[in-house]
C-alpha positions as CSV (number, residue, x, y, z in Angstrom):
1,X,0.0,0.0,0.0
2,X,1.0,3.7,-0.3
3,X,2.2,6.4,2.0
4,X,-0.4,9.2,2.1
5,X,-0.8,12.6,3.7
6,X,-3.7,14.1,5.5
7,X,-3.6,17.8,6.4
8,X,-6.0,18.8,9.2
9,X,-6.8,17.0,12.5
10,X,-10.4,18.1,12.8
11,X,-13.4,15.8,12.3
12,X,-13.0,15.2,8.6
13,X,-9.2,14.9,8.6
14,X,-9.1,12.6,11.5
15,X,-11.8,10.4,10.0
16,X,-10.0,10.3,6.6
17,X,-6.7,9.4,8.2
18,X,-8.4,6.6,10.2
19,X,-10.2,5.2,7.1
20,X,-7.0,5.2,5.0
21,X,-5.1,3.5,7.7
22,X,-7.8,0.9,8.1
23,X,-7.5,0.3,4.3
24,X,-3.8,-0.5,4.8
25,X,-2.1,2.8,4.0
26,X,0.6,4.5,6.1
27,X,-0.7,7.9,7.0
28,X,1.0,11.1,8.1
29,X,-1.6,13.3,9.7
30,X,-0.6,17.0,10.1
31,X,-2.2,19.2,12.7
32,X,-0.9,22.7,13.4
33,X,-2.2,22.9,17.0
34,X,-0.6,23.6,19.5
35,X,2.3,24.9,17.4
36,X,-0.1,27.4,15.9
37,X,-3.6,27.9,17.4
38,X,-6.8,29.3,16.0
39,X,-9.3,31.8,17.3
40,X,-11.9,29.0,17.9
41,X,-10.0,26.0,19.3
42,X,-9.3,25.7,23.0
43,X,-7.2,22.5,23.1
44,X,-4.8,20.5,21.0
45,X,-7.0,17.5,20.9
46,X,-7.9,16.0,17.5
47,X,-11.5,16.2,16.5
48,X,-12.3,19.1,18.8
49,X,-15.7,20.5,18.2
50,X,-16.0,24.2,18.7
51,X,-19.7,25.0,18.2
52,X,-22.6,22.8,19.0
53,X,-22.1,19.5,20.9
54,X,-24.7,17.6,18.9
55,X,-24.3,15.6,15.7
56,X,-28.0,15.8,15.1
57,X,-30.6,13.0,14.6
58,X,-29.9,9.3,14.3
59,X,-33.5,8.7,13.2
60,X,-33.1,6.6,10.0
61,X,-36.0,8.4,8.4
62,X,-34.3,11.8,8.9
63,X,-31.8,13.3,6.4
64,X,-29.1,13.4,9.1
65,X,-29.9,9.9,10.2
66,X,-29.6,8.6,6.6
67,X,-26.3,10.2,6.2
68,X,-25.0,8.5,9.3
69,X,-26.1,5.2,8.0
70,X,-24.1,5.8,4.8
71,X,-21.1,6.9,6.8
72,X,-21.2,3.7,8.8
73,X,-21.6,1.7,5.6
74,X,-18.7,3.2,3.7
75,X,-16.3,3.4,6.7
76,X,-14.2,0.3,7.3
77,X,-15.7,-1.0,10.5
78,X,-18.0,2.0,10.5
79,X,-17.3,5.7,11.1
80,X,-14.7,6.6,13.7
81,X,-16.6,9.8,14.5
82,X,-19.8,8.0,15.1
83,X,-18.2,5.3,17.2
84,X,-16.5,7.9,19.4
85,X,-19.7,10.0,19.6
86,X,-21.8,7.0,20.7
87,X,-19.2,6.2,23.4
88,X,-19.3,9.7,24.8
89,X,-23.0,10.2,24.3
90,X,-25.1,12.3,26.8
91,X,-28.9,12.7,26.9
92,X,-30.2,14.6,23.9
93,X,-33.4,13.0,22.7
94,X,-33.1,11.5,19.2
95,X,-30.0,13.7,18.6
96,X,-26.5,12.2,19.0
97,X,-25.3,14.6,21.6
98,X,-21.9,14.3,23.2
99,X,-19.7,15.4,26.1
100,X,-17.4,17.5,23.9
101,X,-14.2,16.9,26.0
102,X,-14.7,13.1,26.2
103,X,-15.5,12.9,22.5
104,X,-12.3,14.8,21.4
105,X,-10.2,12.7,23.8
106,X,-11.6,9.5,22.4
107,X,-10.9,10.7,18.8
108,X,-7.3,11.6,19.8
109,X,-6.7,8.3,21.6
110,X,-8.1,6.3,18.7
111,X,-5.7,8.0,16.2
112,X,-2.8,7.7,18.6
113,X,-3.4,4.0,19.0
114,X,-3.5,3.3,15.3
115,X,0.0,2.1,14.3
116,X,-0.4,3.1,10.7
117,X,-1.0,6.8,11.6
118,X,1.9,9.2,12.4
119,X,0.7,12.6,13.8
120,X,2.9,15.6,13.1
121,X,2.3,18.8,15.0
122,X,3.3,21.5,12.6
123,X,1.7,24.0,10.2
124,X,1.5,23.0,6.5
125,X,2.1,26.0,4.3
126,X,2.1,24.3,0.9
127,X,-0.1,21.8,-0.8
128,X,1.5,18.4,-0.2
129,X,3.1,16.3,-2.9
130,X,2.0,12.8,-3.6
131,X,-1.4,11.3,-2.6
132,X,-3.1,13.5,0.0
133,X,-6.3,14.8,1.5
134,X,-6.5,18.4,2.6
135,X,-9.2,18.8,5.3
136,X,-8.3,22.0,7.1
137,X,-11.8,23.4,7.7
138,X,-13.1,27.0,7.8
139,X,-10.1,28.3,9.8
140,X,-7.4,27.3,7.2
141,X,-4.2,29.2,7.9
142,X,-3.3,32.2,5.8
143,X,-0.2,30.5,4.4
144,X,-2.1,27.3,3.2
145,X,-5.0,29.4,2.0
146,X,-2.5,31.3,-0.2
147,X,-1.2,28.1,-1.6
148,X,-4.7,26.8,-2.3
149,X,-5.5,30.1,-4.0
150,X,-2.3,29.8,-6.1
151,X,-3.5,26.4,-7.3
152,X,-7.1,27.3,-7.9
153,X,-6.9,31.0,-8.9
154,X,-8.6,34.0,-7.3
155,X,-12.1,32.7,-7.8
156,X,-11.4,29.3,-6.3
157,X,-11.4,30.3,-2.6
158,X,-13.8,32.3,-0.5
159,X,-13.0,33.9,2.9
160,X,-16.4,35.2,3.8
161,X,-19.6,33.3,4.2
162,X,-22.9,35.2,3.5
163,X,-25.6,32.6,3.2
164,X,-29.3,33.1,2.5
165,X,-31.9,30.6,3.6
166,X,-33.1,27.8,1.4
167,X,-36.6,26.4,1.4
168,X,-38.2,23.3,0.1
169,X,-40.3,23.6,-3.1
170,X,-43.1,21.3,-1.9
171,X,-43.7,23.5,1.2
172,X,-44.5,26.7,-0.9
173,X,-47.9,28.1,-1.7
174,X,-47.6,28.1,-5.5
175,X,-51.0,29.8,-5.9
176,X,-49.5,32.9,-4.3
177,X,-46.1,32.9,-5.9
178,X,-45.4,33.4,-9.6
179,X,-42.5,32.6,-12.0
180,X,-40.8,35.5,-13.6
181,X,-37.4,37.2,-14.0
182,X,-37.0,41.0,-13.8
183,X,-37.5,42.5,-17.3
184,X,-37.7,38.9,-18.7
185,X,-33.9,38.5,-18.5
186,X,-34.0,34.9,-17.1
187,X,-35.2,31.7,-18.6
188,X,-38.9,31.9,-18.1
189,X,-39.6,28.4,-19.4
190,X,-37.1,26.9,-16.9
191,X,-38.5,28.9,-14.0
192,X,-35.3,30.5,-12.8
193,X,-37.0,32.7,-10.2
194,X,-40.1,32.5,-8.0
195,X,-41.6,35.7,-6.7
196,X,-43.5,36.5,-3.6
197,X,-45.5,39.8,-4.0
198,X,-46.1,42.1,-1.0
199,X,-48.6,44.8,-0.5
200,X,-47.5,48.0,1.3
201,X,-49.1,46.8,4.5
202,X,-47.4,43.4,4.3
203,X,-44.0,45.1,3.5
204,X,-44.2,47.5,6.4
205,X,-45.0,44.8,8.9
206,X,-42.2,42.7,7.5
207,X,-39.7,45.6,7.9
208,X,-40.7,46.1,11.5
209,X,-40.3,42.4,12.3
210,X,-36.8,42.5,10.8
211,X,-35.8,45.5,12.8
212,X,-37.0,44.0,16.1
213,X,-35.9,40.4,15.5
214,X,-33.4,38.9,17.9
215,X,-29.9,38.5,16.3
216,X,-27.3,35.7,16.9
217,X,-24.3,37.3,18.5
218,X,-21.9,34.5,17.4
219,X,-18.4,33.7,18.5
220,X,-15.7,36.4,18.5
221,X,-14.0,34.6,15.6
222,X,-17.2,35.0,13.6
223,X,-17.5,38.8,14.1
224,X,-16.3,40.0,10.8
225,X,-17.0,43.3,9.0
226,X,-19.9,43.2,6.6
227,X,-19.3,43.7,2.9
228,X,-21.6,46.4,1.5
229,X,-22.6,43.9,-1.2
230,X,-23.8,41.3,1.2
231,X,-25.3,43.1,4.2
232,X,-27.6,41.2,6.5
233,X,-31.2,41.7,5.6
234,X,-31.9,43.2,9.1
235,X,-29.1,45.7,8.8
236,X,-30.6,46.9,5.5
237,X,-34.0,47.2,7.2
238,X,-32.5,49.5,9.9
239,X,-31.1,51.8,7.2
240,X,-34.5,53.0,6.3
241,X,-38.0,51.8,5.3
242,X,-37.3,52.0,1.6
243,X,-33.9,50.4,1.6
244,X,-35.0,46.9,0.8
245,X,-37.5,48.2,-1.8
246,X,-34.6,49.6,-3.7
247,X,-32.4,46.6,-3.0
248,X,-33.2,42.9,-3.0
249,X,-36.9,43.4,-2.7
250,X,-37.4,45.9,-5.5
251,X,-40.6,45.3,-7.4
252,X,-39.6,46.9,-10.7
253,X,-39.5,44.8,-13.8
254,X,-42.1,42.3,-12.4
255,X,-45.8,42.2,-13.0
256,X,-48.0,40.0,-10.7
257,X,-50.3,37.7,-12.8
258,X,-52.6,37.2,-9.8
259,X,-53.0,41.0,-9.5
260,X,-54.0,41.5,-13.2
261,X,-50.5,42.4,-14.1
262,X,-50.1,45.2,-11.5
263,X,-46.8,45.8,-9.8
264,X,-46.4,44.8,-6.1
265,X,-45.2,47.2,-3.5
266,X,-42.2,44.9,-2.9
267,X,-41.2,41.4,-4.1
268,X,-39.1,38.7,-2.5
269,X,-37.4,36.6,-5.2
270,X,-36.5,33.0,-4.7
271,X,-33.8,31.6,-7.0
272,X,-33.6,28.0,-8.1
273,X,-30.8,26.3,-6.1
274,X,-30.8,22.9,-7.9
275,X,-31.6,21.6,-11.3
276,X,-34.7,19.7,-10.2
277,X,-36.2,22.7,-8.6
278,X,-36.5,21.1,-5.2
279,X,-34.5,23.9,-3.4
280,X,-35.2,27.6,-3.5
281,X,-32.9,30.4,-2.2
282,X,-34.2,33.6,-0.7
283,X,-32.2,36.1,-2.8
284,X,-30.4,38.7,-0.7
285,X,-31.6,37.3,2.6
286,X,-28.3,36.6,4.3
287,X,-28.9,37.2,8.0
288,X,-27.6,37.0,11.6
289,X,-31.2,36.5,12.9
290,X,-31.5,33.6,15.3
291,X,-33.1,30.5,13.8
292,X,-36.5,30.8,15.6
293,X,-36.7,34.4,14.4
294,X,-35.8,33.4,10.8
295,X,-38.7,30.9,10.9
296,X,-41.1,33.4,12.4
297,X,-40.2,36.4,10.2
298,X,-39.6,34.8,6.9
299,X,-42.9,32.9,7.1
300,X,-44.5,36.3,7.0
301,X,-43.6,36.4,3.3
302,X,-46.6,35.6,1.1
303,X,-46.5,32.0,-0.1
304,X,-44.0,31.0,2.6
305,X,-46.5,30.6,5.5
306,X,-45.7,26.9,5.7
307,X,-42.1,27.0,4.4
308,X,-39.8,24.2,5.3
309,X,-36.3,25.6,5.8
310,X,-33.6,23.3,4.5
311,X,-30.7,25.8,5.2
312,X,-30.7,28.7,7.6
313,X,-29.3,32.1,6.7
314,X,-26.0,33.1,8.3
315,X,-23.0,35.4,8.0
316,X,-19.7,34.4,9.4
317,X,-16.0,34.1,8.7
318,X,-15.3,31.0,6.6
319,X,-12.8,29.5,4.2
320,X,-14.3,27.3,1.6
321,X,-13.5,26.3,-2.0
322,X,-15.7,27.2,-4.9
323,X,-16.2,23.5,-5.6
324,X,-18.2,23.6,-8.9
325,X,-15.8,26.1,-10.4
326,X,-12.5,24.6,-9.3
327,X,-12.6,20.9,-8.4
328,X,-13.2,17.6,-10.1
329,X,-16.3,15.5,-9.6
330,X,-14.7,13.6,-6.7
331,X,-13.2,16.8,-5.1
332,X,-9.6,16.9,-6.3
333,X,-7.5,19.4,-8.1
334,X,-8.4,18.9,-11.8
335,X,-4.8,18.3,-12.8
336,X,-4.0,16.2,-9.7
337,X,-6.7,13.6,-9.1
338,X,-4.6,12.2,-6.1
339,X,-4.8,15.5,-4.2
340,X,-8.3,15.7,-2.7
341,X,-10.1,18.1,-0.5
342,X,-12.5,17.1,2.3
343,X,-14.6,18.5,5.1
344,X,-16.1,21.9,5.5
345,X,-13.6,23.5,3.2
346,X,-15.3,21.8,0.3
347,X,-18.6,23.7,0.9
348,X,-20.6,21.4,3.1
349,X,-22.1,22.7,6.3
350,X,-22.2,20.6,9.5
351,X,-20.1,18.1,11.5
352,X,-21.4,14.9,9.9
353,X,-21.5,16.3,6.4
354,X,-17.9,17.3,6.7
355,X,-16.9,13.9,8.0
356,X,-18.9,12.1,5.3
357,X,-16.9,13.9,2.7
358,X,-13.8,12.8,4.5
359,X,-14.9,9.1,4.4
360,X,-15.6,9.4,0.7
361,X,-12.3,11.1,0.0
362,X,-10.5,8.4,1.8
363,X,-12.3,5.7,-0.1
364,X,-11.5,7.4,-3.4
365,X,-7.8,8.1,-2.5
366,X,-7.5,4.4,-1.7
367,X,-8.9,3.6,-5.1
368,X,-6.7,6.0,-6.9
369,X,-3.4,4.8,-5.4
370,X,-4.5,1.2,-6.4
371,X,-5.0,2.3,-10.0
372,X,-8.9,2.5,-9.9
373,X,-11.1,5.3,-10.9
374,X,-12.7,7.4,-8.2
375,X,-16.5,7.0,-7.7
376,X,-19.3,9.0,-6.3
377,X,-22.6,7.7,-4.9
378,X,-25.8,8.3,-6.9
379,X,-27.9,11.3,-6.1
380,X,-30.7,9.2,-4.6
381,X,-28.4,8.8,-1.6
382,X,-27.6,11.6,0.9
383,X,-23.9,11.5,0.3
384,X,-24.5,11.5,-3.4
385,X,-26.9,14.3,-3.2
386,X,-24.4,16.4,-1.3
387,X,-21.7,15.7,-3.8
388,X,-24.0,16.6,-6.7
389,X,-24.9,19.9,-5.0
390,X,-21.2,20.6,-4.7
391,X,-20.3,19.9,-8.3
392,X,-23.5,21.2,-10.1
393,X,-24.2,24.5,-8.2
394,X,-23.9,27.7,-10.0
395,X,-20.4,28.9,-9.2
396,X,-21.5,32.5,-9.1
397,X,-23.9,31.7,-6.3
398,X,-22.2,28.8,-4.6
399,X,-22.6,28.6,-0.8
400,X,-22.2,25.8,1.8
401,X,-25.1,23.3,2.2
402,X,-26.1,20.8,4.9
403,X,-27.8,17.4,4.3
404,X,-31.5,17.5,3.5
405,X,-33.9,15.5,1.5
406,X,-34.3,18.3,-1.1
407,X,-30.8,17.3,-2.4
408,X,-32.1,13.9,-3.5
409,X,-33.7,12.9,-6.8
410,X,-37.5,13.1,-6.3
411,X,-39.6,10.0,-6.0
412,X,-41.2,8.7,-9.1
413,X,-44.6,9.4,-7.7
414,X,-46.1,12.3,-5.7
415,X,-46.4,11.7,-2.0
416,X,-48.3,14.4,0.0
417,X,-47.6,13.1,3.5
418,X,-44.1,14.4,4.5
419,X,-43.3,11.6,6.9
420,X,-44.2,9.0,4.4
421,X,-42.2,10.8,1.7
422,X,-39.1,11.0,3.9
423,X,-39.4,7.3,4.9
424,X,-39.6,6.3,1.2
425,X,-36.6,8.5,0.3
426,X,-34.6,7.0,3.1
427,X,-35.6,3.5,2.2
428,X,-34.6,4.1,-1.5
429,X,-31.4,5.8,-0.4
430,X,-30.3,2.9,1.7
431,X,-30.9,0.4,-1.0
432,X,-29.2,2.5,-3.7
433,X,-26.1,3.1,-1.5
434,X,-25.7,-0.6,-0.8
435,X,-26.1,-1.4,-4.5
436,X,-23.5,1.3,-5.4
437,X,-21.0,-0.1,-2.9
438,X,-21.4,-3.6,-4.2
439,X,-21.1,-2.5,-7.8
440,X,-17.7,-0.9,-7.1
441,X,-16.3,-3.5,-4.8
442,X,-16.4,-1.1,-1.8
443,X,-16.2,-2.7,1.6
444,X,-16.9,-1.1,4.9
445,X,-19.4,-1.3,7.7
446,X,-23.1,-2.1,7.3
447,X,-26.2,0.1,6.6
448,X,-27.9,-1.2,9.8
449,X,-25.1,0.1,12.1
450,X,-26.5,3.6,12.5
451,X,-30.0,2.4,13.3
452,X,-29.0,0.8,16.6
């Protein structure tokens, strides 16, 4: 087997190193802490979690639960992260909630006990030569960020994360919304934009709600200056009652069919986020509002009264790659298929999402060094849906995404009941993931492992 390098001792990097070692490779795992710290980490432990202490639901009919099952299936002997999380679990309902100190210690001990993994505590400032995975997360050092930018170009790396909410198409009131692009500039047939028209009374109530909504203070390391081009929606509301009507909510160039072609006082536009039209992005609605406030206030928008939010809005410091513009289908440099990226730096959002990409990167790097082609799961699976989002998103509007059923191919029949629909999507996903693994000779854990 080969000697491989993994850069980054967070969740994704530690998992990738473990999976490569379990596949018989000798791994050098670089972690710059404690030689060089970050503004977020407090210890030198591998796999330290710096935000929430929950890995979300294990319910097999939940999107996060399905992803965990796939992680346990593809990982040799299952997922290291999930094993350590279950061993350090504390009460948290259906969510996999952990004692964060115990969890990180278990991750660190597991890596240290693996004879095929050598941990080196130093900062990596250049992209490694030879087969490697870079999983340095949102706090990638300046020197390595510069090296990545040198390989990808100026458009390949983002340092600021302004994310608008995404809602599910089947939760929208389509009788209230209408398809149109301003001045007819978009593809009307394809339905590039959905529009939510507002009366003056609705608009004024919405502005007042934005101004009084409770904001998320965030960590010190997330407190970054706002760019004028991506101000939080609530900041724009505070600038004056007409600011949004002359900004992202301007009604000009749009006629409302339900209003006999009249113009609305203001319009919220939703942009298609995926090819199938399952996901819709609230254009210009990046925000620091707390999640309950986002749900309450954004459901005031006509047509979104019952909206299901698949991604919440946020603004924070981040480093992530413009995956669709810069990387191959399996997440490598296009001219170096053996140099893969994994974790949150690829543009996924969430602990398990980042780790899942690490498991897939390890499986593919193993295939590459053995002379096999890399493979990606089908988009009927959660891992495959995430990877499709990463590679097929519009590079101009690319933003991180977490796991949700809206990423998957729709069922071949319409199912109105949401619980039944999710159960069917999960059942199909498990079957298709197992068939994909078998077709490519992939061995690992079992699909049932995450359901225990």
